[in-house]
XYZ file of C-alpha atoms in Angstrom:
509
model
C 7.452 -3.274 88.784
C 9.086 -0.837 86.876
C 8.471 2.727 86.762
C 7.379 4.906 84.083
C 8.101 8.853 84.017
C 8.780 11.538 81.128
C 12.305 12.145 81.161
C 13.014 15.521 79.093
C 16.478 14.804 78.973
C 15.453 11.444 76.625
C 13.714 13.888 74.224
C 17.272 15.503 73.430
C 19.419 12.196 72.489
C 21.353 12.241 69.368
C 22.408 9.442 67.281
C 26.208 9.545 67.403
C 28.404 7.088 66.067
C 31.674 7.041 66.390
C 34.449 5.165 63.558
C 37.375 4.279 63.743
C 38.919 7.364 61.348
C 37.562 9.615 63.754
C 34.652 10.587 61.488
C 31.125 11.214 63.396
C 27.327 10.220 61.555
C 24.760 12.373 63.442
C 21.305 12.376 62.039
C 18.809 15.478 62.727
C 16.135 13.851 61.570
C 16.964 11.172 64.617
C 16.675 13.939 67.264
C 13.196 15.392 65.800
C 11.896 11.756 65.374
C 12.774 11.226 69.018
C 11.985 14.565 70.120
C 7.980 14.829 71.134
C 7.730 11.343 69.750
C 9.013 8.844 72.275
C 8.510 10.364 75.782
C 7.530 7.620 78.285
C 10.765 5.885 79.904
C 12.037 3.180 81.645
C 13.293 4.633 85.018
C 15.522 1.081 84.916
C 16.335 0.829 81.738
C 17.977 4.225 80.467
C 22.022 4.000 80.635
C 22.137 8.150 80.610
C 24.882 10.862 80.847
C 26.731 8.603 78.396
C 27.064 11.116 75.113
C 29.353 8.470 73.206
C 28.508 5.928 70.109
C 28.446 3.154 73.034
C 25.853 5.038 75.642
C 23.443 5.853 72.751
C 23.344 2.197 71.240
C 22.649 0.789 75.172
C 20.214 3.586 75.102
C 18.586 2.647 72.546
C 18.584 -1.230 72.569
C 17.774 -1.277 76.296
C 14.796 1.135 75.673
C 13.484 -1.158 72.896
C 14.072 -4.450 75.046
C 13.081 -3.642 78.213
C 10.135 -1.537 77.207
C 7.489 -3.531 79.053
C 4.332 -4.228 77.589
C 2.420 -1.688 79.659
C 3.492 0.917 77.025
C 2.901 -0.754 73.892
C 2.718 2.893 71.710
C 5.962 3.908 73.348
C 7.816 0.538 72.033
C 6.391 0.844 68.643
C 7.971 4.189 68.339
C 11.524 3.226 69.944
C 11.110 -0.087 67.706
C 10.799 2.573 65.003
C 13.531 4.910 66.012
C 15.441 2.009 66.099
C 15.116 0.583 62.706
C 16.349 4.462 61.392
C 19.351 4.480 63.816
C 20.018 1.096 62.485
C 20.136 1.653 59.077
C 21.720 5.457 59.123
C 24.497 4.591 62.135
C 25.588 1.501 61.881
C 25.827 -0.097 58.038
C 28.996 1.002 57.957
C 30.335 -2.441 59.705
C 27.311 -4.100 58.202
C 25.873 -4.682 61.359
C 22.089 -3.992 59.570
C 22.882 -6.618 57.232
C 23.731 -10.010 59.033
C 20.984 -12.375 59.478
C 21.745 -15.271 62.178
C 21.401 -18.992 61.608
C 19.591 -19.593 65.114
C 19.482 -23.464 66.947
C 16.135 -23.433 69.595
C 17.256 -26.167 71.922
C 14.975 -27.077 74.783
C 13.113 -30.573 75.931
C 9.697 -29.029 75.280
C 8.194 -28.547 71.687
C 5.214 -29.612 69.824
C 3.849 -32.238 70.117
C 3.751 -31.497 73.456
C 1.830 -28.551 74.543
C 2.178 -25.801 77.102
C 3.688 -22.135 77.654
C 7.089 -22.904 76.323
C 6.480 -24.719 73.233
C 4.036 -21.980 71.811
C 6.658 -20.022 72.573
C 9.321 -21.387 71.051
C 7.379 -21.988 67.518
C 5.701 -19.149 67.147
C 8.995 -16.753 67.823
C 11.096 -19.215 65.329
C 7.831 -18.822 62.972
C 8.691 -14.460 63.250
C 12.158 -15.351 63.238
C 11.945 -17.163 59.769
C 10.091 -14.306 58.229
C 12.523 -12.050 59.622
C 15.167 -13.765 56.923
C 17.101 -15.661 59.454
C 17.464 -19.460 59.582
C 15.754 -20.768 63.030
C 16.296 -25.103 63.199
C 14.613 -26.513 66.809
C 16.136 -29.324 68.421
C 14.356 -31.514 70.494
C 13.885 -35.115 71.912
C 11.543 -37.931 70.591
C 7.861 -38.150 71.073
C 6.451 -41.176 70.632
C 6.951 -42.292 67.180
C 8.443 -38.565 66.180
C 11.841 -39.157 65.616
C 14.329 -37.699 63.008
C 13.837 -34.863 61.104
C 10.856 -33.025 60.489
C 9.484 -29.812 58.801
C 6.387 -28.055 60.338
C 4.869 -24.900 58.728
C 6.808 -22.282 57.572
C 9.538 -24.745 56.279
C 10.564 -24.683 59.786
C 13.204 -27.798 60.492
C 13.081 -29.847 63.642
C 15.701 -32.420 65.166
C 13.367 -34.981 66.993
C 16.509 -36.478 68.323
C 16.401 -39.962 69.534
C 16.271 -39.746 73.163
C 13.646 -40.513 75.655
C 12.249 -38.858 78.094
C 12.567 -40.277 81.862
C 10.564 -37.393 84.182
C 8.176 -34.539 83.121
C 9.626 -34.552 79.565
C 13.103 -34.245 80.297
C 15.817 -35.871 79.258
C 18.493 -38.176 81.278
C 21.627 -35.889 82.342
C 24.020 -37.279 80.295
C 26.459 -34.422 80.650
C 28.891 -35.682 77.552
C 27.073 -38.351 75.993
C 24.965 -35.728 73.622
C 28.254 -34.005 72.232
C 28.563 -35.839 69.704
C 25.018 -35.092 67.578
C 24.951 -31.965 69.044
C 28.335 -30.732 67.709
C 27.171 -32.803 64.177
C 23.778 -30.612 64.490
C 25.893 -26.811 64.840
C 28.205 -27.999 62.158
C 25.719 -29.408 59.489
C 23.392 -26.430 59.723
C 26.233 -23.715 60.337
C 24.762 -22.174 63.378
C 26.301 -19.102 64.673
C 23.492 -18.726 67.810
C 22.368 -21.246 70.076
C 19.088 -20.358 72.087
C 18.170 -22.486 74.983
C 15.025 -22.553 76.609
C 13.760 -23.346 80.103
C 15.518 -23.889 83.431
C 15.078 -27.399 83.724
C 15.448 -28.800 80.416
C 18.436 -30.970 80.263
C 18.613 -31.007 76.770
C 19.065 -26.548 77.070
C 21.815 -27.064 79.533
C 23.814 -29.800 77.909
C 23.722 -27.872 74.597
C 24.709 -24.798 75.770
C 27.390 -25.902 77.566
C 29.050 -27.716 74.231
C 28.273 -24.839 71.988
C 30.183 -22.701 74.755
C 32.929 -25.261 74.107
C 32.830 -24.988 70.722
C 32.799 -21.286 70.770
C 29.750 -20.851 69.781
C 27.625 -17.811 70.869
C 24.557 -18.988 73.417
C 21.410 -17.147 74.219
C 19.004 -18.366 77.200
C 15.081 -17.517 78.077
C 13.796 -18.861 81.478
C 10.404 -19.190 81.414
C 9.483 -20.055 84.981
C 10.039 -18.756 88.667
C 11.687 -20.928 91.155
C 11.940 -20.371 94.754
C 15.404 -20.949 97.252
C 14.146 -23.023 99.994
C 13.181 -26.446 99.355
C 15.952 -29.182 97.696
C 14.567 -28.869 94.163
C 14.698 -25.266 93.589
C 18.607 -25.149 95.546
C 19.904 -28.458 92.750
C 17.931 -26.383 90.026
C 19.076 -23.231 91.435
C 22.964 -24.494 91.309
C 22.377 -25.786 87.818
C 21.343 -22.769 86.107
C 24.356 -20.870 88.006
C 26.508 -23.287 85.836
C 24.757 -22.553 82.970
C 24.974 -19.190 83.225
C 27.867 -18.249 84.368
C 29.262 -18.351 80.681
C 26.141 -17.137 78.581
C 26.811 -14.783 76.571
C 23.007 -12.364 76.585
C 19.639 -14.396 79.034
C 16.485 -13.093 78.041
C 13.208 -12.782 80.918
C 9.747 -12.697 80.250
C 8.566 -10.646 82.944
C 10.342 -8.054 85.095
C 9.698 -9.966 88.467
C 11.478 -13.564 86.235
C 14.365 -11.145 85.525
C 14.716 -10.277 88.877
C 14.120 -13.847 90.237
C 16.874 -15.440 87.527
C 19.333 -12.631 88.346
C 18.803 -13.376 92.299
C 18.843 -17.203 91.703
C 22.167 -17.029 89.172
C 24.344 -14.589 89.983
C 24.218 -13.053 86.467
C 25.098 -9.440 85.694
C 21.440 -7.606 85.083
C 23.509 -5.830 82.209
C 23.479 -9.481 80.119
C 19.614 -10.349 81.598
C 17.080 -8.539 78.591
C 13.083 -8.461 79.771
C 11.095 -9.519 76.503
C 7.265 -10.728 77.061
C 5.399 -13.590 75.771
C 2.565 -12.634 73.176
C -0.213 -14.118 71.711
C -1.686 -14.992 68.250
C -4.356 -12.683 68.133
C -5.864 -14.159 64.587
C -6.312 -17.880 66.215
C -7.857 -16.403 69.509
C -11.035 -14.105 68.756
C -14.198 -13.753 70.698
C -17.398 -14.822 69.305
C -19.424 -12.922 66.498
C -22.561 -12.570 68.797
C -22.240 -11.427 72.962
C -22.870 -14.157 75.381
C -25.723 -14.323 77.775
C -24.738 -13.604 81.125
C -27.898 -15.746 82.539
C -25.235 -18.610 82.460
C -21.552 -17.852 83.167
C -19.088 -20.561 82.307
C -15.493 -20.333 83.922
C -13.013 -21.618 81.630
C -9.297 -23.465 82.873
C -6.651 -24.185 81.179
C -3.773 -25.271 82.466
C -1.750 -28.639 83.622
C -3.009 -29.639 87.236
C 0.066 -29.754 89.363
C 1.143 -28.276 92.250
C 2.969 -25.136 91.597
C -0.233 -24.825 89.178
C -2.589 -23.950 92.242
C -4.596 -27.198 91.650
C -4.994 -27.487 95.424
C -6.057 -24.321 95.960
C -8.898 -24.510 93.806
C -9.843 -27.663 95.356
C -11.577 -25.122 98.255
C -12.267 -22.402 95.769
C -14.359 -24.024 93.739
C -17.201 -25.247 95.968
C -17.315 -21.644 97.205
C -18.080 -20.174 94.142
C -20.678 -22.729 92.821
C -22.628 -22.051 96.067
C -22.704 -18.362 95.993
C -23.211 -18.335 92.091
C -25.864 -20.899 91.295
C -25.627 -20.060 87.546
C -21.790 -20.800 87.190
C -20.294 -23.461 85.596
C -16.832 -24.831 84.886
C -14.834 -26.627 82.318
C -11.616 -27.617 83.387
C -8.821 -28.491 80.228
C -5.799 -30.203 81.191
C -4.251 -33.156 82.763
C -1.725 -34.347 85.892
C -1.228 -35.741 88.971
C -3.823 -33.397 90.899
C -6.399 -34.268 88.161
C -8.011 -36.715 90.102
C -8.199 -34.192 93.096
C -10.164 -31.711 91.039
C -13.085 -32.256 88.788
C -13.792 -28.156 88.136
C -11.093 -25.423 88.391
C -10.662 -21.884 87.970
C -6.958 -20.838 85.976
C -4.685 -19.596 88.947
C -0.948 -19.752 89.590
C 1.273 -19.988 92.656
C 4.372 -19.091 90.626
C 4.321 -17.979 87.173
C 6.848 -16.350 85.272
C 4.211 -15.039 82.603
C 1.137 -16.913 81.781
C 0.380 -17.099 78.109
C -2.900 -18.727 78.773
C -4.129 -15.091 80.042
C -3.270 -13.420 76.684
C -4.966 -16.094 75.106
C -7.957 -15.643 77.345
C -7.943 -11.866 76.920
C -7.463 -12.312 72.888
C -10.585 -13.802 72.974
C -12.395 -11.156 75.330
C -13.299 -13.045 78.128
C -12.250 -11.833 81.392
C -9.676 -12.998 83.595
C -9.344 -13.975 87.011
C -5.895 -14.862 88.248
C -3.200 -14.734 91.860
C -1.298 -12.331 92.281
C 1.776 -14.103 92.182
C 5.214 -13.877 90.175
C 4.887 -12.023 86.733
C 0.741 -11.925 86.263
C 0.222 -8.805 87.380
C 2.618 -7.194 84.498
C 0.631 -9.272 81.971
C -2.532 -7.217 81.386
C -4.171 -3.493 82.380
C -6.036 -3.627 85.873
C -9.666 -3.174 83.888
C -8.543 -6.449 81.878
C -8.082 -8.587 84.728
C -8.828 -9.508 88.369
C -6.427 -10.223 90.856
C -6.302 -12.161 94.350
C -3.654 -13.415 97.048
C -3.357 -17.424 96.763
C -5.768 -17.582 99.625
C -9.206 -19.181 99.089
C -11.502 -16.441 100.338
C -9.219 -13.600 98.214
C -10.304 -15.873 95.470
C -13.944 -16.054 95.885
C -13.918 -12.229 96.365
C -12.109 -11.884 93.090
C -14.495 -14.158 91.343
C -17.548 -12.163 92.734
C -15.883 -9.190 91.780
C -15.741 -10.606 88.185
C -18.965 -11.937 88.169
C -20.098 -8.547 89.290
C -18.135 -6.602 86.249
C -18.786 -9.180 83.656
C -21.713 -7.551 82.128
C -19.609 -4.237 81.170
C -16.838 -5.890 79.073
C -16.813 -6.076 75.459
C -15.400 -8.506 73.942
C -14.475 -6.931 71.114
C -12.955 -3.699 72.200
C -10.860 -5.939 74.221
C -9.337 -7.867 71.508
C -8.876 -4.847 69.903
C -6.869 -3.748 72.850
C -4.546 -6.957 72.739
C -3.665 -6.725 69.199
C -2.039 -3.846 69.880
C -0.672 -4.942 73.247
C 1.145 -8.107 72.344
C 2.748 -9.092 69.147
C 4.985 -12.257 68.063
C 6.106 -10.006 65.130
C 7.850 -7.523 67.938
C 9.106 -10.168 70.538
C 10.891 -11.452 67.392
C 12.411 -8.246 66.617
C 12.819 -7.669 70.203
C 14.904 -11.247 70.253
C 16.670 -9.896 67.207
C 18.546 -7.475 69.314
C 19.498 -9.687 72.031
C 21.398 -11.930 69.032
C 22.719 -9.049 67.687
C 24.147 -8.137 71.395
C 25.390 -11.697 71.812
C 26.927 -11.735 68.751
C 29.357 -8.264 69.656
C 30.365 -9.973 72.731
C 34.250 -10.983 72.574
C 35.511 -14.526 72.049
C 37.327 -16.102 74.738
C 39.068 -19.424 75.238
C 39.010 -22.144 77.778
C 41.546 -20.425 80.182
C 39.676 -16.952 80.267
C 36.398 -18.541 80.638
C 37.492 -21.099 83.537
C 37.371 -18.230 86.714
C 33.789 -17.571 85.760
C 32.838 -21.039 87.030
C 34.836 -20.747 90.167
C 32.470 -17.365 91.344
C 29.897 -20.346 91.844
C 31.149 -22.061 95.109
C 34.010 -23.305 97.207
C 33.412 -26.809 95.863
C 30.626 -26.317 93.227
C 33.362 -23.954 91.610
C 36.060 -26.336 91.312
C 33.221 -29.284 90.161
C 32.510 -27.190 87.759
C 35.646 -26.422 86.019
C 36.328 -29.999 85.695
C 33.398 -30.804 84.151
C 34.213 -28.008 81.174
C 37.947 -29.181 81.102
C 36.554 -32.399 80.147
C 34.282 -31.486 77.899
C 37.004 -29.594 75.966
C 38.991 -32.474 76.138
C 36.387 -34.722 74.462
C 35.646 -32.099 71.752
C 39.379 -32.566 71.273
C 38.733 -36.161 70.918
C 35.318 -35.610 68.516
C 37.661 -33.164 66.547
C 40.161 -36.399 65.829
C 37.904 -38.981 65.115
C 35.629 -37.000 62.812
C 36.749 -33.518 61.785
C 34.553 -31.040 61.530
C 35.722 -30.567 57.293
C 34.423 -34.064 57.077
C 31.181 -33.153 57.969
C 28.866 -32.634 55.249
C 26.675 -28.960 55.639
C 23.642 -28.761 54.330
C 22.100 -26.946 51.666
C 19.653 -23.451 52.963
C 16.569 -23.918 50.860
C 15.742 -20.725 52.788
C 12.447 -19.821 54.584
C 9.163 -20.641 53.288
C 7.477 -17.518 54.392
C 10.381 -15.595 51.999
C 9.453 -17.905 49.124
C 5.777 -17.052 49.361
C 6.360 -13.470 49.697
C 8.584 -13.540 46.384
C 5.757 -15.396 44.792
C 3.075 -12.892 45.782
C 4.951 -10.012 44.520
C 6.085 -12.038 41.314
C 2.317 -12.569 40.487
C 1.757 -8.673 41.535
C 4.392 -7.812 38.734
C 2.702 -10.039 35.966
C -1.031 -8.837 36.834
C 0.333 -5.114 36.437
């Protein structure tokens, strides 16, 4: 876990910028804004004793990135310093003023549900109101193919591929170029954002829009171990993957760790930026529960790496020492049939939305120890166990035992100011504008990354990207890119609304 301290020496950073006619911009009112304002600190995230234009802006970015969400007042206030560096340092090369035309690429999106999806909507929804253009691309469901628009004028690619296992898509390596590269061109994408480790559909696309020179952006949104066969192939796969990205975003501290460990990545390209939660869908209820009957909720899909089989001991535990407990158990998988009533735990977890929803609504949360979860909430907020079964009965006692003391609505108060979508967008903003700075490089420079990932899975490697340049070559021939219509921007719904509002403000004054 990361450590917080007061650093005095962070309280006397200057804005500096440096141009290229030798000409400085240093802002006063920066240093007294910063001074007495932000003093809590990321031991791992300051890049200090750096006085130039380039230390400052790491400074700065890191601090607003990698500010966890244990310190939500101290990221408001770098999030603030930020926005006035922004605008007073660095519109001179118009940095302040570019707005990126973003492509989410990953196999999992409504209407499927879980951890990622939410994700991945709700940060395009923040994104779109934001002023940049955000287009998801994703496979089939069902009868869901083509192209749709969800709220927010948000545009979706349900492209015409089936799923085979858990979702995912066949590996095709090559055989997706060719709507993928019609996709970047039609909607002028400049960033491509892929999102978890083992969707095919992530990997394949960020490997052609690294062809295509096209800036790529990554979020892994699980933990993975390095023992057993599936976690070595998936292991080997994201050190492809990676090993030409050009920013990878985390969304815990212990997930940055375990995707730096797991990829080889630099930690200086890896950015930690948590889930949130929609705090206006998840409230508790207007009137406070009884406690004479205490209902556990879960949540979650019943698999494996889940803790389904844990529970399977936990639960009869509990119901005998607590007569007056019940369960309700929401979800669905193979180890459904094994369990009939569940409590939400984890054996890995990267960071579990379901607890911010949980919390949002003011119930109280009992959860393992494991992976990211214990960076998710404060230690009054939540109850914690090993993933043994008698840790877990002692944690649900212990929750039982506390349950009368929390209210609801002072915690929901608490997570509205914990966990926003609003600032993981901005947060994400960054990361795009960091990808973005980071120098274009063609097939020859970018081949000796590959090889840093094996004797033999090295060399595979490389062939596999000289072929796919070659067959961009060949896509290139056959259909140039000029012939390729682009499509109109009808731009974001949420910006037409908000020039509505203020047009009808105008007329009623």
């Amino acid at each position: 876990m990361a450590i917080h301290r007061k650093s005095p020496a962070a309280q006397q950073v200057k804005c500096t910028r440096k141009f290229p006619n030798n000409t400085q911009m240093k802002s006063q009112a920066h240093t007294r804004e910063w001074k007495g304002k932000v003093g809590w600190e990321d031991a791992t995230a300051w890049d200090m004793g750096d006085d130039d234009a380039g230390g400052n802006e790491r400074l700065l970015r890191r601090a607003v990135v990698e500010s966890g969400p244990r310190t939500p007042a101290a990221t408001r206030q770098t999030l603030t310093l930020w926005a006035t560096c922004q605008f007073q340092c660095f519109t001179h090369n118009g940095w302040k003023s570019r707005k990126h035309r973003i492509l989410m690429v990953s196999d999992f999106f409504f209407p499927n549900f879980g951890g990622v999806e939410s994700h991945i909507y709700y940060l395009s929804q923040c994104l779109l109101k934001l002023g940049h253009k955000v287009v998801v691309m994703t496979h089939a469901y069902g009868k869901r193919s083509g192209v749709r628009y969800v709220t927010g004028g948000l545009k979706v690619y349900y492209v015409p591929w089936r799923p085979f296992l858990m979702q995912n898509t066949l590996p095709t390596l090559f055989m997706t170029f060719p709507i993928i590269r019609t996709i970047l061109i039609r909607e002028k994408i400049s960033v491509v954002h892929g999102h978890q480790a083992f969707s095919t559909t992530c990997h394949e696309a960020l490997m052609h829009a690294r062809t295509m020179g096209y800036k790529v952006v990554f979020t892994d949104h699980s933990l993975y171990g390095f023992a057993d066969v599936g976690s070595i192939h998936m292991n080997k796969v994201l050190q492809f993957t990676l090993a030409d990205i050009d920013q990878a975003i985390c969304v815990s501290h212990t997930s940055k760790e375990n995707t730096v460990l797991r990829s080889g990545i630099s930690p200086e390209k890896v950015f930690m930026v948590p889930n949130a939660v929609d705090t206006a869908m998840f409230t508790p209820s207007s009137t406070r529960l009884s406690c004479d009957e205490i209902i556990i909720v879960v949540i979650s899909r019943l698999v494996y790496r889940k803790g389904a089989d844990l529970l399977v001991e936990v639960i009869p535990e509990v119901c005998r020492l607590f007569p007056k407990v019940r369960f309700i158990v929401g979800g669905d998988r193979p180890k459904r049939v094994r369990l009939e009533e569940m409590r939400e735990n984890s054996l890995t977890e990267a960071f579990c939305i379901a607890i911010l929803e949980a919390a949002s609504c003011g119930l109280l949360t009992v959860s393992t120890r494991v992976g990211g979860v214990p960076e998710v909430l404060p230690d009054d907020m939540i109850v914690l166990a090993e993933p043994d079964p008698e840790d877990m009965v002692r944690a649900v006692r212990q929750a039982i035992d506390i349950l009368p003391g929390i209210d609801p609505q002072i915690m929901h108060r608490r997570m509205k100011k914990l966990y926003s979508w609003d600032d993981v967008a901005k947060r994400t903003e960054i990361v795009y504008d960091r990808a973005m700075q980071s120098s274009n490089t063609n097939l020859l420079d970018r081949l000796p990354r590959y090889l840093t990932c094996g004797a033999w899975a090295g060399k595979l490697f490389c062939l596999v990207m000289i072929i796919n340049y070659l067959v961009w070559c060949l896509l290139e021939f056959l259909q140039p890119a000029e012939g390729i219509e682009e499509v109109p921007d009808i731009g974001s719904l949420h910006i037409r609304l908000d020039s509505a509002d203020d047009q009808c403000e105008t007329q009623g004054n």
